[in-house]
Amino acid sequence: MLRRVVRQSKFRHVFGQAVRNDQCYDDIRVSRVTWDSSFCAVNPKFVAIIIDASGGGAFLVLPLNKTGRIDKVYPTVCGHTGPVLDIEWCPHNDQVIASGSEDCTVMVWQIPENGLESPLSEPVVVLGGHSKRVGIVSWHPTARNVLLSAGCDNQIIIWNVGSGEAMIHLEDMHPDVIFSVSWSRSGSLLCTACKDKKVRVIDPRKNKIVAEKDKAHEGARPMRAIFLADGNIFTTGFSRMSERQLALWKSDNMDEPICVQEMDSSNGVLLPFYDPDTNIVYLCGKGDSSIRYFEITDEAPYVHYLNTFSTKEPQRGMGYMPKRGLDVNKCEISRFYKLHERKCEPIIMTVPRKVSMCLRGDNTNVLSSICPKC
C-alpha cells in the first residue's frame, strides 16, 4: 500500500492576488484610532471605510465601482461627535449600515441607492444606552432589524432597530472590556472574548452563560472568538510568552481545547474571518503584511495550515466580502479589502481549476469545469 503523504484538500492550492492599481481606492485617510477593529465593511454594493475626521467621527461609503483616486471633498457619513470605532452592513439590506462610536451611541444609516451625493449627518435611528464608548456592532445573522452592540461599559445590548428600543441587556457577565462578540450561525447563542481572559458562550434569551473557559489564552493582549458552522468555537490570542496562538474548542465542553497551535511572536492582534461554505478561516494580523488561511476539518490536527498571502505593506484594517458578492464563475472563494495608510486594496482568493477538454454528447468541445458530465 502507498502511504498518503500529502493530505487531500480542495483548497490546498488556494492563492491570493492583489488587483491592479487602477482598481484600488486611493487617497483615503484611514482612521488612526488604536481600537482593534477591522475599520472596513463591505457588501455587494458598497465599501465603507472609517477615516480620520476633524470635529467628530466619520466614515466613507463608496460604490464598489468607484475606484481610483477619491476626492478630498467626497461626502462622508458624519453624524457622530466622537471617532467611529466599528461599522457593519446589515445582511438583509445592502443600503443599511450601523456604526458604533466613542460618543457612546450606535447609529443606523440608510445609504442612497447610488451612493452619497452630499454629506449624510442624519441617521435613521440613534441607539443610546451605553455609558462608555461603543467598540462593537454586529447584526443578527437571521432576524431582521436586530442589532447587537458592546461597549467599554462591559455590557452587551441587543436592539430592535425598528422601534429603537433595547430588547435585551446583558449586564454583570463581563467584569472587564469585551474584545469580541460573535453570533452562532442560527443566531441563538453568542460567543464573547473578554479582557479577563475568559471566553463565554451566552444564551441571550435566557440571559445566562451556557459555558465558559478561563484563560483560553494566557497572554494579556486581546483575544478574538468566533462561532464555526458546526457550533465549535475558534479563538485567537497570545500565550504567556506573548506568542500568537489559535485554538479550537467545543462549545458544550470547553474544559480542554480540541487543538492549539502557536504561530509567531508578533504583537499584532489576529482578526479571524470565517467562510462557512469552505470551512476556511483567514487570519489577518493588524500591522502584518500577510493573510494566513487554515482549513477546519474533523481529522487531527483539525486546524490545517493551507498557505500565506503576503504583500510588502502592512495592513491597518481589513474588509471581508460576503459570498454573494463574489464572482464564483472565476472560481473566486473570498475577497478582502486591505487598508493601507492612504489606500484600500482588494485582494482576491481563487481556487485553481484543472482545465482540460472533453467531448460532450453533442460533439462540442467544452471546458471540463463547466461540462455537466464532468
XYZ file of C-alpha atoms in Angstrom:
374
model
C 0.000 0.000 0.000
C 1.123 3.514 -0.778
C 1.165 5.774 2.243
C -0.599 9.099 1.675
C 1.972 11.762 2.429
C 0.017 14.887 1.489
C -3.424 15.491 2.957
C -6.108 15.711 0.284
C -7.912 19.039 0.200
C -9.809 21.017 -2.426
C -8.307 24.211 -1.052
C -4.642 23.277 -0.683
C -3.709 25.430 -3.682
C -5.865 28.482 -2.963
C -3.887 31.567 -3.951
C -4.343 35.284 -3.375
C -3.876 38.028 -5.923
C -3.956 41.795 -5.477
C -5.799 43.768 -8.151
C -4.235 46.351 -10.451
C -3.578 49.851 -9.111
C -6.433 51.372 -11.116
C -8.877 49.037 -9.303
C -7.830 50.262 -5.839
C -9.315 53.136 -3.838
C -6.616 55.796 -3.413
C -6.011 58.886 -1.273
C -8.131 57.784 1.706
C -7.208 58.992 5.190
C -7.692 55.725 7.088
C -8.524 56.132 10.790
C -5.623 56.172 13.258
C -7.567 55.279 16.420
C -5.986 52.494 18.442
C -9.117 50.336 18.740
C -8.611 46.803 17.332
C -11.434 46.617 14.799
C -11.325 45.971 11.068
C -12.107 49.654 10.127
C -13.729 48.411 6.910
C -17.063 46.819 5.967
C -18.030 45.532 2.517
C -21.147 44.238 0.784
C -22.009 43.577 -2.908
C -22.833 47.291 -3.450
C -20.557 49.408 -1.242
C -17.283 49.525 0.645
C -17.296 51.553 3.881
C -14.043 52.763 5.480
C -13.569 54.556 8.806
C -11.459 57.670 8.212
C -9.719 60.415 10.161
C -12.073 63.339 10.580
C -11.786 66.618 12.421
C -14.570 67.618 14.790
C -16.058 64.140 15.275
C -16.223 60.736 13.669
C -16.880 59.887 10.023
C -16.637 57.079 7.515
C -16.621 56.891 3.731
C -19.177 54.883 1.769
C -18.041 54.215 -1.802
C -19.830 52.268 -4.567
C -17.672 49.269 -5.456
C -17.107 50.607 -8.978
C -15.800 54.000 -7.789
C -12.128 53.043 -7.908
C -9.125 55.279 -8.379
C -8.340 58.486 -6.505
C -11.055 59.609 -4.079
C -11.530 63.387 -3.908
C -10.790 65.004 -0.544
C -14.247 66.632 -0.585
C -16.071 63.357 -1.291
C -19.166 63.255 1.002
C -18.948 61.207 4.203
C -21.283 59.803 6.850
C -20.553 62.244 9.645
C -23.174 62.236 12.405
C -21.047 61.043 15.339
C -19.408 63.549 17.688
C -16.535 61.166 18.532
C -14.330 58.850 16.438
C -16.123 55.887 14.846
C -14.779 52.564 16.184
C -16.764 49.896 14.317
C -19.114 49.614 11.328
C -21.121 46.735 9.854
C -23.514 46.395 6.911
C -26.935 44.852 7.503
C -27.003 41.338 5.961
C -30.662 41.783 4.944
C -30.454 45.236 3.326
C -27.396 46.351 1.364
C -28.166 50.035 1.926
C -28.298 49.945 5.746
C -25.155 50.233 7.881
C -24.632 50.520 11.653
C -21.801 52.370 13.389
C -20.510 52.497 16.967
C -18.510 55.420 18.308
C -16.593 56.937 21.195
C -19.585 59.238 21.750
C -21.348 56.247 23.431
C -24.012 55.926 20.719
C -24.909 53.475 17.973
C -26.328 54.950 14.769
C -28.063 53.221 11.872
C -27.807 54.856 8.430
C -29.702 54.482 5.159
C -27.367 54.925 2.178
C -28.936 56.107 -1.118
C -29.130 53.603 -3.967
C -26.304 55.209 -5.979
C -24.150 56.255 -3.032
C -23.723 59.610 -1.317
C -24.023 62.863 -3.235
C -23.833 65.078 -0.130
C -22.630 64.539 3.467
C -25.011 62.350 5.483
C -25.441 63.583 9.057
C -28.986 62.400 9.870
C -29.160 58.727 10.907
C -32.328 56.674 10.581
C -32.172 55.865 14.290
C -29.884 56.694 17.230
C -29.475 53.971 19.867
C -28.260 55.402 23.163
C -27.877 53.033 26.082
C -24.151 52.732 26.722
C -22.318 54.847 29.279
C -18.895 54.422 27.624
C -17.610 54.157 24.057
C -19.170 51.526 21.787
C -16.483 49.383 20.175
C -18.515 46.521 18.631
C -21.650 46.435 16.477
C -22.985 43.206 14.959
C -26.216 42.447 13.100
C -28.188 39.287 13.839
C -27.458 36.745 11.059
C -31.058 35.569 10.549
C -33.516 38.044 12.159
C -34.243 41.400 10.538
C -33.807 44.657 12.461
C -31.911 43.024 15.348
C -28.573 44.641 16.197
C -26.059 43.907 18.950
C -23.732 46.487 20.470
C -20.980 46.060 23.053
C -19.286 48.916 24.862
C -16.429 49.658 27.217
C -19.038 49.775 30.000
C -18.738 45.947 29.857
C -22.327 45.351 28.794
C -23.995 43.991 25.667
C -27.288 45.405 24.392
C -29.472 43.755 21.737
C -31.657 46.327 19.958
C -34.858 46.321 17.970
C -33.783 48.795 15.293
C -37.340 49.209 14.004
C -38.581 50.641 17.311
C -35.227 51.991 18.513
C -35.592 50.179 21.843
C -33.341 47.766 23.707
C -34.751 44.226 23.838
C -32.063 42.532 25.946
C -29.458 43.896 28.366
C -26.592 41.512 29.191
C -25.089 43.064 32.300
C -22.804 41.753 35.083
C -21.453 38.975 32.837
C -18.203 40.669 31.870
C -16.065 42.334 34.566
C -13.785 43.958 32.000
C -13.618 45.206 28.402
C -15.226 42.946 25.780
C -12.793 42.270 22.914
C -15.125 40.460 20.511
C -18.694 39.169 20.118
C -19.821 36.562 17.588
C -23.300 35.214 16.784
C -23.789 31.495 16.201
C -24.904 30.541 12.693
C -28.576 30.408 13.733
C -28.297 33.464 15.973
C -29.423 31.614 19.104
C -26.108 31.942 21.011
C -23.322 34.473 21.495
C -19.621 33.872 21.949
C -17.568 36.606 23.652
C -13.893 37.188 24.445
C -13.120 39.429 27.405
C -10.075 41.129 28.903
C -10.383 38.841 31.961
C -9.045 36.076 29.598
C -12.371 34.219 29.581
C -14.288 33.011 26.536
C -18.024 32.782 27.255
C -20.942 31.179 25.410
C -24.130 33.091 26.257
C -27.810 32.359 25.634
C -29.190 35.912 25.296
C -32.841 34.875 25.561
C -32.286 33.192 28.913
C -29.746 35.829 29.961
C -27.302 33.209 31.194
C -23.814 31.876 30.494
C -24.034 28.407 28.937
C -20.284 27.661 29.003
C -17.059 29.493 29.721
C -13.330 28.899 29.673
C -10.911 30.731 31.939
C -7.507 31.578 30.451
C -8.403 30.361 26.969
C -5.173 32.155 26.023
C -2.904 33.148 28.891
C -1.416 36.272 27.314
C -2.632 39.714 28.351
C -3.177 41.029 24.812
C -6.630 40.984 23.136
C -8.322 37.741 22.117
C -10.870 37.020 19.403
C -13.516 34.268 19.386
C -15.901 33.253 16.576
C -18.508 30.539 16.079
C -17.957 27.991 13.305
C -20.723 26.370 11.239
C -20.667 23.134 13.294
C -21.065 25.028 16.582
C -17.404 24.807 17.603
C -15.504 27.945 18.623
C -12.308 29.239 17.033
C -10.161 31.625 19.085
C -7.006 33.666 18.533
C -4.879 35.134 21.301
C -1.451 35.166 22.912
C 0.475 32.711 25.058
C 2.166 33.604 28.339
C 5.362 34.176 26.335
C 3.498 36.616 24.016
C 3.436 34.202 21.090
C 0.350 34.348 18.901
C -1.927 31.318 19.198
C -5.019 29.856 17.618
C -7.277 27.281 19.264
C -10.387 25.227 18.550
C -12.992 24.422 21.230
C -16.233 22.508 21.625
C -18.910 24.971 22.721
C -20.650 22.456 25.011
C -17.444 21.409 26.817
C -14.649 23.963 26.972
C -12.503 22.236 29.610
C -9.804 21.308 27.099
C -9.235 22.622 23.566
C -9.591 20.339 20.560
C -6.456 21.884 19.106
C -3.930 24.615 19.994
C -1.264 25.949 17.622
C 1.408 28.571 18.204
C 2.242 30.786 15.253
C 4.822 33.541 15.778
C 5.884 36.237 18.235
C 4.427 39.295 16.501
C 2.314 41.633 18.644
C -0.473 42.405 16.135
C -3.963 41.207 17.072
C -5.173 38.426 14.757
C -8.572 39.201 13.181
C -10.318 35.950 12.109
C -12.637 35.853 9.075
C -14.607 32.640 8.568
C -16.146 31.157 5.434
C -18.762 28.548 6.493
C -19.131 27.172 2.942
C -15.498 26.096 2.580
C -14.708 25.858 6.333
C -11.672 28.093 5.883
C -10.527 30.634 8.487
C -8.450 33.590 7.312
C -6.238 35.311 9.898
C -5.294 38.934 9.243
C -2.964 40.463 11.806
C -3.129 44.206 12.482
C 0.196 45.592 11.295
C 1.073 42.382 9.441
C 1.674 42.264 5.723
C 0.194 38.778 5.277
C -3.047 36.785 5.354
C -2.770 33.217 6.646
C -5.523 30.740 5.948
C -6.430 27.436 7.581
C -8.919 24.687 6.817
C -11.018 23.269 9.682
C -11.758 19.521 9.380
C -12.810 16.557 11.517
C -9.371 14.949 11.200
C -6.421 15.618 13.501
C -4.845 18.114 13.853
C -8.278 19.660 12.965
C -6.820 23.064 12.003
C -4.744 22.588 8.850
C -2.462 25.335 7.603
C -3.032 25.980 3.883
C -0.922 28.929 2.798
C 0.033 32.570 3.336
C -0.629 35.514 1.065
C 1.990 38.239 1.576
C 2.460 41.777 0.333
C 5.062 44.442 1.022
C 2.945 46.888 3.021
C 1.332 46.270 6.445
C -2.446 46.358 6.827
C -4.279 48.895 9.000
C -7.561 47.023 8.718
C -9.434 44.526 6.571
C -12.875 44.194 4.989
C -14.405 40.838 4.040
C -16.891 40.472 1.175
C -19.945 38.223 1.753
C -20.142 35.209 -0.529
C -22.997 36.681 -2.594
C -20.699 39.491 -3.740
C -18.069 37.189 -5.290
C -17.539 36.209 -8.921
C -17.858 32.442 -8.495
C -17.629 31.899 -12.261
C -13.951 32.825 -11.916
C -13.504 30.355 -9.021
C -13.328 33.225 -6.506
C -13.951 31.924 -2.974
C -13.245 35.100 -0.961
C -12.279 38.729 -1.375
C -10.597 41.043 1.105
C -10.304 44.821 1.136
C -6.950 45.636 2.688
C -6.492 49.081 4.228
C -3.120 50.789 3.840
C -2.312 54.175 5.315
C -3.780 56.011 2.299
C -5.334 53.291 0.183
C -7.811 50.388 0.080
C -6.628 47.415 -1.986
C -8.894 44.484 -2.960
C -7.308 41.026 -2.709
C -8.953 38.087 -4.466
C -8.627 34.472 -3.250
C -9.077 31.890 -6.001
C -9.215 28.097 -6.224
C -7.326 26.959 -9.346
C -9.343 24.615 -11.555
C -7.905 21.905 -13.744
C -8.701 22.916 -17.328
C -8.922 20.143 -19.896
C -11.078 19.364 -22.918
C -13.785 16.719 -23.074
C -16.286 15.515 -25.648
C -19.919 16.029 -24.756
C -22.847 14.154 -26.244
C -23.415 16.800 -28.921
C -19.767 16.525 -30.078
C -18.998 20.019 -28.791
C -15.664 20.622 -27.112
C -16.113 22.449 -23.784
C -14.030 23.084 -20.690
C -14.376 20.203 -18.263
C -15.014 22.657 -15.414
C -18.381 23.576 -16.949
C -19.314 20.315 -18.637
C -22.378 18.776 -16.876
C -20.937 15.282 -17.343
C -17.590 16.081 -15.688
